[in-house]
Structure formats: C-alpha cells, structure tokens
Tab-separated table of C-alpha atoms in Angstrom:
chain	number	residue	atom	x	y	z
A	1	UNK	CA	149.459	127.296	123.303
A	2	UNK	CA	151.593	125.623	125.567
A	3	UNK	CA	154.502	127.521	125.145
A	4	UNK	CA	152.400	130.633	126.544
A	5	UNK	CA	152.494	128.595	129.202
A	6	UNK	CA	155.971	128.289	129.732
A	7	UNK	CA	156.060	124.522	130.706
A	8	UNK	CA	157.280	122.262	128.556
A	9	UNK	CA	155.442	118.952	127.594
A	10	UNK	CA	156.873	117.068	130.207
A	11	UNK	CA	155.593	119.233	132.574
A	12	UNK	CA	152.485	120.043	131.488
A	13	UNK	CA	151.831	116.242	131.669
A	14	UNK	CA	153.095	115.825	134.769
A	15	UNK	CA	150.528	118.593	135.823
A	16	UNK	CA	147.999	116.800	133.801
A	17	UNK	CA	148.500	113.591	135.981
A	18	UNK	CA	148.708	115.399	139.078
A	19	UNK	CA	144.713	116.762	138.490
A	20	UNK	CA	143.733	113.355	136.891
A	21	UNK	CA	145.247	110.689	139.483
A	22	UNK	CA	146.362	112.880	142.548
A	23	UNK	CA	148.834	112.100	144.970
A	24	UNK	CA	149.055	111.888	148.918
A	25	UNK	CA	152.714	112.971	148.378
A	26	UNK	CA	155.458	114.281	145.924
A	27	UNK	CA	157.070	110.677	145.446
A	28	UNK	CA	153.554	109.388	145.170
A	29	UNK	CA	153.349	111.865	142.352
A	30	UNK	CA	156.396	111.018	140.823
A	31	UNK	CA	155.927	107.206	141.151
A	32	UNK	CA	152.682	107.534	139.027
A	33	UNK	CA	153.888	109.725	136.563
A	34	UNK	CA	156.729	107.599	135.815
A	35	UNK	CA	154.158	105.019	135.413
A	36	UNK	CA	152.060	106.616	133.746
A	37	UNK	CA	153.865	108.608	131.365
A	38	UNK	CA	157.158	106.796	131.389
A	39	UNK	CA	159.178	109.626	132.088
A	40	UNK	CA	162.373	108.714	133.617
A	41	UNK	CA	162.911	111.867	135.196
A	42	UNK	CA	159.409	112.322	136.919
A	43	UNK	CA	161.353	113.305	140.288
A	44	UNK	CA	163.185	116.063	138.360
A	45	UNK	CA	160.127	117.176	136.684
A	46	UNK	CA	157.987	117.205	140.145
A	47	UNK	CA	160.463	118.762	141.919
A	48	UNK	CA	160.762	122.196	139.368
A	49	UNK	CA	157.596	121.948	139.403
A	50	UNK	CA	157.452	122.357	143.370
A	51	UNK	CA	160.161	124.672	143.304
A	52	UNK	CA	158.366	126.712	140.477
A	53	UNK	CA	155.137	126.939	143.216
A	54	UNK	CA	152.939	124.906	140.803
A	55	UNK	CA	153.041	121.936	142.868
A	56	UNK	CA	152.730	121.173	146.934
A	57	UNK	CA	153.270	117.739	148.155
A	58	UNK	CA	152.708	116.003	145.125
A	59	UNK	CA	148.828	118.312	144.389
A	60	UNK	CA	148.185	121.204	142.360
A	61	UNK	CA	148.433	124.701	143.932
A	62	UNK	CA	145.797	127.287	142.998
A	63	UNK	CA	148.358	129.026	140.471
A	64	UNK	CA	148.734	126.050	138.705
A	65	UNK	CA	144.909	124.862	138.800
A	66	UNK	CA	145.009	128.544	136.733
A	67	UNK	CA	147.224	128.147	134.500
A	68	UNK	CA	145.588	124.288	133.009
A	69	UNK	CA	141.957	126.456	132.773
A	70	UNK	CA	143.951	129.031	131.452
A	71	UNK	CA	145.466	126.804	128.670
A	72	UNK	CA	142.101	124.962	128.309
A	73	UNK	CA	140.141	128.456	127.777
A	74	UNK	CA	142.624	129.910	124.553
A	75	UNK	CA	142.717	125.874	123.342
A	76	UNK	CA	139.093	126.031	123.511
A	77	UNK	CA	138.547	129.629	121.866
A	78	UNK	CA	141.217	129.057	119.259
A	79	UNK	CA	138.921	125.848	118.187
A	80	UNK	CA	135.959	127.870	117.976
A	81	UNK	CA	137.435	130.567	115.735
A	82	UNK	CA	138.506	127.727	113.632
C-alpha cells in the first residue's frame, strides 16, 4: 500500500510523526523525528517532504492529510476483504 503512495518508509513516518506530535516549525519537526524515529537524515526527509508540498513549516498540508486517510482507507478495506 505504501508504495501507491509513493513515499517511502522514511517518509511516511516522518508524516506519521508530523500528525501524531506536531511541530511549531520545520526544525522542530525534524528535531522530533530524529528523536523519535532515529533517522539521521530527518532534515533531508522534512525538507522533500516540504519541497514535495506535503509539508509547511514543519505541519501537514491538506494534500498530505489526504494521502495518510487515503492509505488508511485501502489498508483498512484490504483487511476487511481478508
């Protein structure tokens, strides 16, 4: 499912961190990511994320918000089917 997507894991958590623990900016983001998820290239990963419109100062933008129900919806419907 998450190659449908076309983020790779490391983004897709970074996303997932984003929505969970928010940010009041994108080094905020990237501080707790790196935390977090012990990625040692959470400023790379925030920033394509930014420059890919998913991301705006360290929160979610609408297109991204869409894409994690998105993901969450065929998850959830592939589960059922099963």
């Amino acid at each position: 499912f998450l190659a449908e997507t076309g983020l790779t894991e490391s983004q897709w958590v970074t996303l997932r961190v984003a929505q969970l623990y928010g940010a009041d900016d994108t080094e905020g983001l990237a501080a707790a990511v790196a935390d977090r998820a012990h990625f040692p290239d959470a400023n790379d990963l925030v920033r394509s994320l930014t420059h890919r419109g998913l991301l705006e100062a360290g929160r979610l933008t609408p297109a991204a918000s869409r894409a994690i129900r998105s993901f969450w919806s065929a998850f959830s419907l592939s589960r059922s089917s099963s």
